[in-house]
XYZ file of C-alpha atoms in Angstrom:
721
model
C 65.860 113.144 51.891
C 67.458 112.099 48.643
C 66.589 115.445 47.076
C 68.091 117.386 49.966
C 71.255 115.297 49.754
C 71.543 116.008 46.053
C 71.057 119.731 46.696
C 73.835 119.681 49.314
C 76.148 117.866 46.915
C 75.347 120.390 44.137
C 75.945 123.322 46.449
C 79.267 121.930 47.651
C 80.471 121.273 44.065
C 79.457 124.774 42.943
C 81.193 126.299 45.957
C 84.353 124.345 45.085
C 84.218 125.664 41.497
C 83.785 129.237 42.765
C 86.738 128.866 45.120
C 88.848 127.376 42.303
C 87.944 130.293 40.034
C 88.795 132.718 42.825
C 92.193 131.084 43.233
C 92.858 131.291 39.479
C 91.693 134.913 39.321
C 93.982 136.103 42.112
C 95.823 139.207 40.964
C 99.632 139.245 40.930
C 101.494 141.659 43.126
C 103.222 144.740 41.723
C 106.653 143.212 42.337
C 105.669 140.003 40.522
C 104.366 141.948 37.532
C 107.547 144.036 37.380
C 109.687 140.903 37.418
C 107.531 139.313 34.718
C 107.718 142.461 32.584
C 111.503 142.580 32.926
C 111.854 138.917 31.972
C 109.442 139.360 29.025
C 111.684 142.049 27.518
C 114.617 139.618 27.535
C 112.763 136.435 26.609
C 109.152 136.630 25.393
C 109.038 132.852 24.747
C 110.423 131.070 27.845
C 110.632 127.305 27.760
C 109.459 124.978 30.527
C 112.734 125.090 32.470
C 112.814 128.867 32.387
C 109.198 129.040 33.576
C 109.963 126.728 36.507
C 112.964 128.798 37.486
C 110.936 131.983 37.262
C 108.126 130.476 39.353
C 110.567 129.700 42.162
C 111.941 133.236 42.054
C 108.638 135.140 42.165
C 106.410 132.589 43.911
C 103.909 131.815 41.158
C 102.721 128.537 39.680
C 104.379 127.629 36.324
C 100.930 127.489 34.708
C 100.198 131.029 35.902
C 103.490 132.172 34.358
C 102.683 130.340 31.140
C 99.242 131.973 30.880
C 100.658 135.396 31.784
C 103.233 135.192 28.968
C 100.585 134.048 26.497
C 98.329 136.955 27.445
C 101.243 139.376 27.346
C 102.265 138.260 23.868
C 98.677 138.600 22.679
C 98.414 142.054 24.229
C 101.722 143.191 22.707
C 100.697 141.909 19.291
C 97.333 143.666 19.561
C 98.988 146.966 20.513
C 101.447 146.651 17.652
C 98.667 145.869 15.176
C 96.628 148.781 16.514
C 99.573 151.154 15.995
C 100.142 149.801 12.494
C 96.443 150.183 11.711
C 96.514 153.792 12.871
C 99.517 154.491 10.642
C 97.838 152.810 7.678
C 94.603 154.673 8.344
C 96.455 157.995 8.407
C 98.269 157.135 5.162
C 94.992 156.096 3.555
C 93.357 159.398 4.511
C 96.320 161.323 3.139
C 96.179 159.434 -0.150
C 92.454 160.043 -0.355
C 92.933 163.792 0.121
C 95.705 163.862 -2.480
C 93.486 161.943 -4.905
C 90.627 164.413 -4.432
C 93.001 167.340 -4.915
C 94.317 165.875 -8.164
C 90.772 165.283 -9.403
C 89.911 168.937 -8.773
C 93.123 170.038 -10.497
C 92.253 167.977 -13.579
C 88.879 169.772 -13.783
C 90.577 173.172 -13.801
C 93.451 172.362 -16.169
C 94.417 175.098 -18.662
C 96.246 175.110 -21.979
C 99.950 175.974 -21.500
C 100.108 177.942 -24.798
C 97.080 180.250 -24.481
C 96.250 180.014 -20.747
C 92.783 178.959 -21.758
C 90.757 175.795 -21.266
C 92.067 172.694 -22.989
C 90.720 171.935 -26.459
C 87.818 169.580 -26.715
C 87.529 166.501 -28.863
C 85.782 168.330 -31.750
C 88.379 171.080 -31.827
C 91.223 168.568 -31.897
C 89.634 166.846 -34.904
C 89.301 170.187 -36.749
C 92.964 171.017 -36.073
C 93.997 167.603 -37.392
C 92.047 168.182 -40.636
C 93.696 171.592 -41.097
C 97.130 170.008 -40.655
C 96.337 167.362 -43.256
C 95.196 170.010 -45.775
C 98.314 172.117 -45.190
C 100.482 169.023 -45.604
C 98.804 168.227 -48.943
C 99.448 171.781 -50.211
C 103.090 171.455 -49.240
C 103.356 168.168 -51.135
C 101.888 169.801 -54.262
C 104.339 172.682 -53.963
C 107.172 170.199 -53.557
C 106.138 168.347 -56.710
C 105.953 171.553 -58.812
C 109.416 172.676 -57.703
C 110.853 169.230 -58.478
C 109.365 169.342 -62.012
C 110.755 172.865 -62.572
C 114.271 171.792 -61.568
C 114.009 168.707 -63.795
C 113.335 170.908 -66.869
C 116.654 172.710 -66.305
C 118.910 169.782 -65.398
C 117.574 167.620 -68.239
C 116.793 164.578 -66.103
C 114.275 163.371 -63.623
C 114.784 165.022 -60.240
C 113.123 164.175 -56.948
C 113.734 166.761 -54.253
C 113.322 165.898 -50.597
C 113.566 168.110 -47.626
C 115.152 167.295 -44.337
C 112.971 170.018 -42.926
C 109.917 167.774 -42.949
C 109.406 165.852 -39.732
C 109.836 162.110 -40.053
C 106.616 161.148 -38.317
C 104.084 163.433 -40.133
C 101.225 162.066 -42.205
C 102.320 161.456 -45.791
C 106.040 162.030 -45.179
C 108.173 162.693 -48.213
C 110.464 160.193 -49.860
C 114.209 160.605 -49.527
C 116.596 161.360 -52.369
C 120.269 161.986 -52.794
C 119.651 164.797 -55.265
C 118.765 167.281 -52.539
C 122.343 168.490 -52.407
C 122.019 169.587 -56.043
C 119.348 172.103 -55.037
C 121.489 173.645 -52.332
C 124.450 173.933 -54.705
C 122.843 175.227 -57.951
C 119.674 177.041 -57.021
C 121.149 180.133 -55.320
C 122.077 183.034 -57.678
C 120.887 181.195 -60.835
C 117.917 181.763 -63.188
C 116.165 178.948 -61.434
C 116.132 180.945 -58.235
C 113.977 183.715 -59.749
C 111.475 181.272 -61.221
C 111.284 179.420 -57.972
C 110.623 182.645 -56.162
C 107.809 183.429 -58.610
C 106.328 179.987 -58.052
C 106.493 180.453 -54.313
C 104.960 183.907 -54.604
C 102.001 182.674 -56.658
C 101.216 179.263 -55.278
C 102.166 179.529 -51.636
C 100.863 182.932 -50.768
C 98.504 181.487 -48.206
C 100.908 178.914 -46.802
C 103.086 180.013 -43.901
C 106.794 179.425 -44.498
C 108.196 176.312 -42.911
C 110.604 176.975 -40.042
C 114.247 176.301 -40.706
C 115.773 173.470 -38.674
C 117.860 174.434 -35.694
C 121.547 173.855 -36.393
C 123.306 171.129 -34.409
C 124.768 172.379 -31.156
C 128.456 173.204 -31.258
C 130.916 170.780 -29.630
C 131.322 173.125 -26.673
C 127.582 172.847 -25.895
C 127.675 169.038 -26.233
C 130.661 168.873 -23.896
C 128.927 171.192 -21.444
C 125.795 169.003 -21.424
C 127.925 165.899 -20.843
C 129.673 167.612 -17.955
C 126.285 168.526 -16.463
C 125.151 164.907 -16.756
C 128.355 163.634 -15.139
C 128.060 166.156 -12.315
C 124.442 165.141 -11.727
C 125.456 161.451 -11.657
C 128.260 162.194 -9.218
C 125.930 164.127 -6.952
C 123.587 161.113 -6.827
C 126.504 158.795 -6.029
C 127.803 161.116 -3.321
C 124.315 161.342 -1.836
C 124.092 157.536 -1.663
C 127.568 157.316 -0.144
C 126.921 159.959 2.512
C 123.660 158.355 3.648
C 125.254 154.883 3.608
C 128.237 156.059 5.671
C 125.984 157.711 8.235
C 123.865 154.572 8.397
C 126.883 152.300 8.974
C 128.246 154.472 11.786
C 124.826 154.732 13.451
C 124.024 151.026 13.128
C 127.304 149.980 14.722
C 126.557 152.248 17.691
C 122.998 150.948 18.203
C 121.746 147.954 20.111
C 118.067 147.147 20.612
C 115.588 147.566 18.988
C 117.683 147.568 15.773
C 119.951 144.660 16.722
C 118.391 141.507 18.158
C 120.436 138.725 19.720
C 119.492 135.303 18.448
C 118.595 132.889 21.235
C 119.712 130.017 19.022
C 123.331 130.882 18.240
C 123.920 134.134 20.135
C 124.630 136.160 16.975
C 123.147 139.601 16.399
C 120.914 140.383 13.436
C 118.906 143.406 12.296
C 115.230 143.547 13.253
C 113.520 144.430 9.978
C 110.534 146.406 11.329
C 112.681 148.765 13.388
C 115.243 149.141 10.609
C 112.726 150.005 7.912
C 111.074 152.606 10.128
C 114.378 154.342 10.829
C 115.968 153.818 7.393
C 113.188 153.610 4.782
C 114.445 152.503 1.369
C 112.395 153.823 -1.578
C 114.271 151.657 -4.133
C 114.402 148.264 -2.500
C 115.226 145.166 -4.571
C 112.419 142.976 -5.814
C 111.375 140.374 -3.261
C 110.378 136.914 -4.410
C 109.420 133.806 -2.489
C 113.067 132.671 -2.512
C 114.435 136.010 -1.251
C 115.899 136.533 2.189
C 117.857 139.234 3.992
C 121.073 138.409 5.851
C 122.534 140.720 8.490
C 125.320 140.321 11.048
C 128.075 142.241 12.818
C 131.404 141.251 14.361
C 134.474 142.971 15.843
C 138.106 141.956 16.118
C 141.685 143.225 16.361
C 143.700 143.004 13.139
C 147.506 143.220 13.042
C 147.578 145.975 10.408
C 147.256 149.742 10.514
C 144.122 151.488 9.302
C 145.956 153.017 6.320
C 147.228 149.594 5.209
C 143.725 148.124 5.363
C 142.190 151.039 3.425
C 144.824 150.700 0.695
C 144.010 146.990 0.410
C 140.259 147.624 0.140
C 140.782 150.123 -2.701
C 143.033 147.819 -4.756
C 141.026 144.934 -6.323
C 144.082 142.662 -6.663
C 145.224 143.134 -3.073
C 141.600 142.876 -1.953
C 141.275 139.440 -3.595
C 144.609 138.338 -2.096
C 143.451 139.400 1.365
C 140.284 137.281 1.064
C 141.302 134.416 -1.270
C 138.761 131.971 0.206
C 135.839 134.427 -0.178
C 136.444 136.847 -3.081
C 137.095 134.994 -6.337
C 136.793 138.023 -8.651
C 137.001 141.796 -8.118
C 137.573 144.775 -10.380
C 137.134 148.534 -10.397
C 134.623 149.722 -12.983
C 135.208 153.450 -12.511
C 136.970 155.715 -10.029
C 134.457 158.448 -9.249
C 136.455 160.620 -6.844
C 139.775 160.502 -5.001
C 140.204 164.014 -3.568
C 137.112 166.164 -3.156
C 135.172 163.807 -0.888
C 137.762 163.344 1.841
C 138.440 159.806 0.730
C 137.934 157.622 -2.339
C 134.743 156.637 -4.157
C 134.686 153.997 -6.890
C 132.273 151.688 -8.660
C 133.229 148.024 -8.236
C 132.253 144.465 -9.046
C 132.974 141.399 -6.946
C 132.103 137.711 -7.043
C 131.948 135.821 -3.766
C 132.108 132.034 -3.523
C 133.321 129.638 -0.843
C 133.382 126.078 0.447
C 131.893 123.978 -2.350
C 130.330 123.904 -5.843
C 127.064 123.228 -3.988
C 127.113 126.796 -2.618
C 125.942 129.384 -5.122
C 128.172 132.319 -6.042
C 127.100 135.900 -5.354
C 127.714 138.782 -7.763
C 127.658 142.375 -6.525
C 127.830 145.693 -8.397
C 128.252 148.458 -5.830
C 129.794 151.750 -4.762
C 132.786 151.486 -2.430
C 133.741 154.514 -0.358
C 136.751 154.674 1.952
C 136.634 157.806 4.081
C 138.472 159.147 7.114
C 136.179 160.235 9.959
C 138.868 161.473 12.351
C 142.670 161.121 12.679
C 142.398 157.501 13.892
C 139.107 156.238 12.402
C 138.247 155.204 8.838
C 135.182 153.697 7.225
C 134.890 151.322 4.280
C 131.308 151.348 2.997
C 129.756 149.259 0.199
C 126.256 149.935 -1.104
C 124.485 148.774 -4.250
C 123.598 151.539 -6.684
C 120.447 151.218 -8.791
C 121.801 153.442 -11.599
C 124.787 151.148 -12.126
C 123.674 149.120 -15.153
C 126.160 146.458 -16.165
C 125.425 142.992 -17.448
C 126.008 140.489 -14.680
C 127.512 137.092 -15.154
C 124.954 134.310 -15.113
C 125.304 133.476 -11.434
C 122.885 131.390 -9.415
C 121.583 134.256 -7.291
C 120.578 137.903 -7.518
C 122.100 139.958 -4.750
C 121.849 143.482 -3.410
C 123.932 145.234 -0.783
C 122.323 147.423 1.794
C 124.934 149.699 3.422
C 127.634 147.244 4.521
C 131.307 147.488 5.393
C 133.462 148.241 8.400
C 134.709 150.924 10.753
C 138.483 150.785 11.350
C 140.037 152.379 14.418
C 143.828 152.566 14.433
C 145.140 151.486 17.848
C 148.564 153.033 17.269
C 150.646 149.884 17.815
C 150.497 148.428 14.322
C 147.034 147.039 15.067
C 143.483 148.128 14.329
C 140.071 147.414 15.794
C 137.768 146.468 12.929
C 133.991 146.307 13.343
C 132.341 144.653 10.335
C 128.703 144.807 9.260
C 127.177 142.621 6.530
C 123.671 143.436 5.313
C 122.589 141.910 1.990
C 119.484 140.847 0.108
C 119.769 137.462 -1.617
C 117.274 136.111 -4.131
C 118.254 132.504 -4.750
C 117.296 131.165 -8.172
C 117.957 127.633 -6.962
C 117.520 126.272 -3.454
C 120.679 125.786 -1.426
C 121.826 122.185 -1.210
C 120.730 120.518 2.012
C 124.334 119.850 3.081
C 125.088 123.581 3.265
C 121.617 124.905 4.063
C 122.347 125.388 7.785
C 125.595 127.226 7.029
C 124.207 129.489 4.297
C 120.835 130.286 5.864
C 122.382 130.629 9.321
C 124.443 133.695 8.257
C 127.710 131.776 8.759
C 128.764 131.424 5.124
C 129.096 135.088 4.128
C 128.498 136.674 7.535
C 130.540 139.367 9.283
C 132.331 136.825 11.481
C 133.851 135.068 8.459
C 135.106 138.402 7.054
C 136.712 139.371 10.373
C 138.364 135.981 10.945
C 139.654 135.857 7.351
C 141.037 139.384 7.730
C 142.776 138.458 10.993
C 144.216 135.279 9.535
C 145.533 136.854 6.317
C 147.027 139.862 8.146
C 148.870 137.384 10.362
C 150.125 135.573 7.246
C 151.223 138.885 5.746
C 153.245 139.750 8.852
C 154.923 136.343 8.830
C 155.847 136.855 5.171
C 157.450 140.228 5.952
C 159.484 138.923 8.905
C 162.457 136.588 8.924
C 161.813 134.916 12.270
C 159.732 131.989 13.439
C 160.341 129.656 10.533
C 161.913 126.237 10.303
C 163.600 125.783 6.952
C 166.040 122.995 7.921
C 168.756 124.554 5.780
C 166.722 124.271 2.560
C 165.697 127.940 2.210
C 168.344 130.317 3.503
C 167.312 133.786 2.335
C 164.231 135.849 3.183
C 163.636 136.427 -0.549
C 163.379 132.690 -1.143
C 160.898 132.346 1.704
C 158.751 135.188 0.351
C 158.856 133.629 -3.136
C 157.579 130.326 -1.764
C 154.799 132.141 0.113
C 153.788 134.060 -3.029
C 153.420 131.000 -5.244
C 151.625 129.163 -2.429
C 149.138 132.034 -2.095
C 148.553 131.927 -5.853
C 147.967 128.177 -5.534
C 145.334 128.720 -2.816
C 143.612 131.477 -4.783
C 143.550 129.365 -7.960
C 142.037 126.428 -6.103
C 139.286 128.553 -4.546
C 138.430 130.046 -7.952
C 137.835 126.666 -9.585
C 135.427 125.566 -6.830
C 132.572 127.507 -8.440
C 133.078 125.398 -11.598
C 131.491 128.137 -13.701
C 133.656 127.707 -16.831
C 131.934 124.874 -18.665
C 132.108 123.539 -22.191
C 129.377 121.709 -24.096
C 129.794 117.952 -24.177
C 127.511 115.093 -25.180
C 127.286 113.901 -21.575
C 126.246 115.805 -18.505
C 128.950 117.406 -16.411
C 127.214 116.436 -13.170
C 127.078 112.852 -11.889
C 123.779 112.924 -10.077
C 124.007 109.414 -8.675
C 127.353 109.857 -6.915
C 127.222 113.595 -6.177
C 130.398 114.229 -8.192
C 130.537 117.341 -10.359
C 132.847 117.463 -13.356
C 133.729 120.409 -15.540
C 136.160 120.980 -18.395
C 137.992 124.102 -19.381
C 140.609 125.013 -21.946
C 143.411 126.900 -20.227
C 145.636 129.409 -22.018
C 146.933 131.206 -18.920
C 150.613 130.821 -18.051
C 149.775 130.430 -14.343
C 148.512 126.874 -15.028
C 149.471 124.157 -17.495
C 148.108 124.986 -20.937
C 145.641 122.536 -22.393
C 142.380 120.828 -21.518
C 141.908 120.563 -17.747
C 139.233 118.480 -16.060
C 138.045 119.426 -12.570
C 136.081 117.089 -10.330
C 134.641 117.896 -6.916
C 132.336 116.360 -4.356
C 131.105 117.338 -0.899
C 130.091 115.065 1.973
C 129.202 115.165 5.652
C 131.416 113.491 8.260
C 130.393 112.822 11.880
C 133.650 114.354 13.155
C 134.683 117.855 14.122
C 136.459 119.829 11.426
C 139.692 120.117 13.444
C 139.819 116.310 13.795
C 139.487 115.919 10.013
C 142.116 118.639 9.485
C 144.630 116.895 11.757
C 144.091 113.667 9.821
C 145.019 115.299 6.503
C 147.858 117.297 8.080
C 149.581 114.224 9.500
C 152.317 112.927 7.176
C 151.962 109.438 8.667
C 148.364 109.079 7.466
C 148.941 110.647 4.048
C 149.707 107.341 2.242
C 146.206 106.164 3.223
C 144.490 108.657 0.890
C 146.971 110.451 -1.405
C 147.194 108.784 -4.800
C 150.371 110.726 -5.628
C 152.318 108.799 -2.977
C 151.311 105.365 -4.322
C 150.983 104.210 -0.714
C 154.585 105.161 0.142
C 155.720 107.259 3.074
C 156.436 110.985 2.695
C 158.929 113.315 4.309
C 158.796 117.063 4.938
C 161.830 118.829 3.457
C 160.975 122.359 4.609
C 158.267 124.202 6.510
C 157.419 127.916 6.527
C 154.970 128.968 9.253
C 152.265 131.408 8.176
C 150.841 131.927 11.676
C 151.338 131.193 15.353
C 149.189 128.050 15.261
C 151.319 125.036 14.204
C 148.767 123.927 11.589
C 149.132 127.168 9.601
C 152.166 126.614 7.419
C 153.582 125.963 3.964
C 155.402 122.669 3.437
C 157.582 121.158 0.754
C 156.953 117.403 0.858
C 158.843 114.615 -0.863
C 157.014 111.325 -1.512
C 159.345 108.349 -1.359
C 158.276 107.013 -4.734
C 160.795 104.896 -6.661
C 162.072 106.476 -9.889
C 160.343 109.777 -8.973
C 163.099 111.519 -7.012
C 162.418 114.887 -8.674
C 158.704 114.983 -7.843
C 157.780 117.112 -4.803
C 154.564 118.535 -3.335
C 153.976 122.173 -2.443
C 151.294 122.283 0.266
C 149.645 124.993 2.347
C 147.475 124.200 5.355
C 145.274 126.645 7.218
C 142.837 126.403 10.121
C 140.761 129.023 11.945
C 137.442 129.013 13.857
C 135.448 129.069 10.602
C 137.119 126.048 8.984
C 140.284 124.747 7.393
C 141.859 123.815 4.067
C 144.684 121.631 2.768
C 145.735 122.594 -0.762
C 148.662 121.045 -2.602
C 150.141 120.714 -6.066
C 152.876 118.546 -7.614
C 156.032 120.466 -8.479
C 159.433 119.227 -9.628
C 162.738 119.778 -7.858
C 164.310 122.153 -10.446
C 161.250 124.414 -10.207
C 161.463 124.518 -6.408
C 165.161 125.367 -6.684
C 164.426 128.242 -9.077
C 161.715 129.583 -6.738
C 164.101 129.545 -3.766
C 166.725 131.330 -5.851
C 164.337 134.193 -6.661
C 162.710 133.219 -9.978
C 159.541 134.966 -11.151
C 156.747 132.902 -9.608
C 154.082 134.303 -11.959
C 155.646 132.374 -14.837
C 155.489 128.991 -13.082
C 152.411 126.866 -13.972
C 150.779 125.081 -11.062
C 147.674 122.864 -10.900
C 146.360 122.539 -7.328
C 144.025 120.017 -5.711
C 142.894 119.821 -2.129
C 140.286 119.787 0.622
C 138.006 122.392 2.183
C 136.724 121.547 5.683
C 134.113 123.509 7.616
C 131.699 123.009 10.500
C 128.346 121.737 9.290
C 126.472 124.685 10.792
C 124.212 122.496 12.885
C 123.623 123.681 16.426
C 123.687 121.657 19.606
C 119.931 122.175 19.767
C 119.519 120.182 16.560
C 119.235 116.610 17.788
C 118.059 113.395 16.267
C 115.140 111.242 17.456
C 117.316 109.811 20.250
C 118.210 113.265 21.564
C 121.854 113.006 20.431
C 123.495 116.086 18.951
C 124.519 115.444 15.341
C 127.236 118.069 14.868
C 129.961 117.221 12.381
C 131.918 118.690 9.490
C 131.525 119.220 5.760
C 134.342 118.072 3.505
C 134.830 119.179 -0.104
C 137.324 117.196 -2.189
C 138.461 118.675 -5.513
C 140.976 117.332 -8.034
C 142.377 118.873 -11.213
C 143.902 116.810 -13.987
C 145.508 117.883 -17.263
C 143.752 115.718 -19.833
C 145.758 116.841 -22.853
C 148.502 119.374 -23.371
C 147.900 122.380 -25.584
C 147.745 121.317 -29.253
C 146.930 123.218 -32.414
C 143.386 124.468 -32.801
C 142.451 121.915 -35.449
C 142.848 118.955 -33.105
C 141.298 120.397 -29.933
C 137.687 119.565 -30.764
C 138.591 116.064 -31.964
C 140.591 115.328 -28.821
C 137.888 116.625 -26.470
C 135.174 114.538 -28.144
C 137.194 111.341 -28.170
C 138.516 111.620 -24.620
C 135.437 113.108 -22.973
C 133.868 109.889 -21.688
C 137.210 108.348 -20.728
C 138.318 111.470 -18.811
C 135.017 111.685 -16.938
C 135.213 108.003 -15.988
C 138.838 108.259 -14.848
C 138.399 111.347 -12.700
C 135.158 109.981 -11.248
C 136.907 106.750 -10.276
C 139.847 108.632 -8.773
C 137.645 110.921 -6.711
C 135.294 108.155 -5.545
C 138.151 105.881 -4.497
C 139.858 108.710 -2.603
C 136.653 109.545 -0.729
C 136.171 105.881 0.146
C 139.754 105.642 1.456
C 139.187 108.730 3.607
C 135.998 107.281 5.081
C 137.716 104.001 5.900
C 140.719 105.725 7.477
C 138.437 107.925 9.608
C 136.181 104.972 10.464
C 133.246 106.727 8.815
C 132.448 104.137 6.158
C 128.824 103.800 5.034
């Protein structure tokens, strides 16, 4: 009875297992599979919430959906690997056939001079011995002729011949007396005796061939023109393919462009791109290399012709992007007429935000070309034949076809679609504070270029117009307003240039304070745009648990300025004049007067700017007579100015990045940079002495000033450590 009971229990348990397996092995309906396939194309990795939602929609258990997606991903990967293996197998067979063909060709090789089989090893040795014997006979003949000439000139004479090749065995020694032979031997008694000697002793020696005369200048010029034409054809070929690629890429979606599920930005899918646009000369890839790609569109308040003219002028190009492009120059203008546009070789240096972010140097071809009456393209592409020594930057960079398509809308505005596609090989790892921004394609991405272009075109339009500004009777004329805007733009550009802190001098102590995160650099300035002398620059970057617009409003508020600005000595300030540079109230230029006793002539020129990518507050001390001369139309390029300020940006962290408590840790990154004139320009004999004596004191002073300012800012924002 016990055995029969156990058998019944075993049978019931096995039947339950079979029924469970049958339930798990139930096939999905056609409609369910179609819905799953559709969802897989949009999101191959659904999370738990998405799986639950999908299970309610199609009537399947979340575990079934989870297993289906796992199997589908495995199947897709297997199919992709199978296709790749087939391609590799085909390529391998082709290479094998080509290798066999080359082996057979090597067996049947013929001599190019006699159309016969190539000489063997023994024959080559015999030919070499014959050449050595002939060379020895020529040396003996040379010695006899030299002795004969010496008997006539009455002194020792050593004749050399430029006819002898320089790399033959036993080459002859050189002598300056060779010209004497060419001048005195023709038509003289020596000539007859030399002819007799040649007739007797060199009867069996073939005459040496005369050297070919140098090509005439016309031939040299013709060869140079051929080389230049060949180089231009290569450049034009690169430009044409790059232009076609830009236009095609901006018209494509999937599978070239993939939308990131993290931040919603589009980036190029490498496998699809390399299949459609194979690059035979790709840059070297190291472990630190990465490829950044992005695209963005926006309306800019400028015409297409105005934008193209700016892109072709390096100075105007830098002024249009002062917070991105710190250096730009044209190396060579290749073509301006025959190509339907302009082609030139250029160099640019990009750097933003902080000394902790590495600069990027590019050498590239820039082509601006009109596609139709309302559409232009600006295309940049690195060119591997452009060999110019790069500045010692922290990264090696390469531009795949990048640029923009500009469509003129006919109302003084243009639709600009920007594409950034670069290869970056970082020599040093990006600092952790800016790693999310740089690696997340936000630092040098297409969105930053578009927003900067929109913001600066708006500033340009405000500078050209005479409306929408509040000058409070201080600046009456449009010329005075434009002068103030010009020197303020130069101030902003100068500040952004010094953030890279690349101009360093050698000092006994390090220029970087590793304990406090403060970086210090020195430079000797001779430019009239800044005070001449030894200038010390100090900068630091820090993270604040506040949004960047909150930090910007704190610095913009005149009431809170005495809490952090050392130039006010804790006194209140008043705004004498304000020139808007955009429709947003925070975008303006201000002339500020600190109420400091015995300093009635000291003013501050300040420009503030904010956009979706960040903000800056840049200011410089300036005296009242200088401001008066600027308003009255003085040349602003002759006015020295030494700016300091703040750069504020989002920290690049996403809402999905949360701490252990599940709280989002978004905030802002603040860069504080000060410039101080350590010593005015002296004679050259005292510069080294001054720099050595004041080095440690200057570093200590600027470090104390910067650290105390940062501490005051943290206290005022209630962000103290």
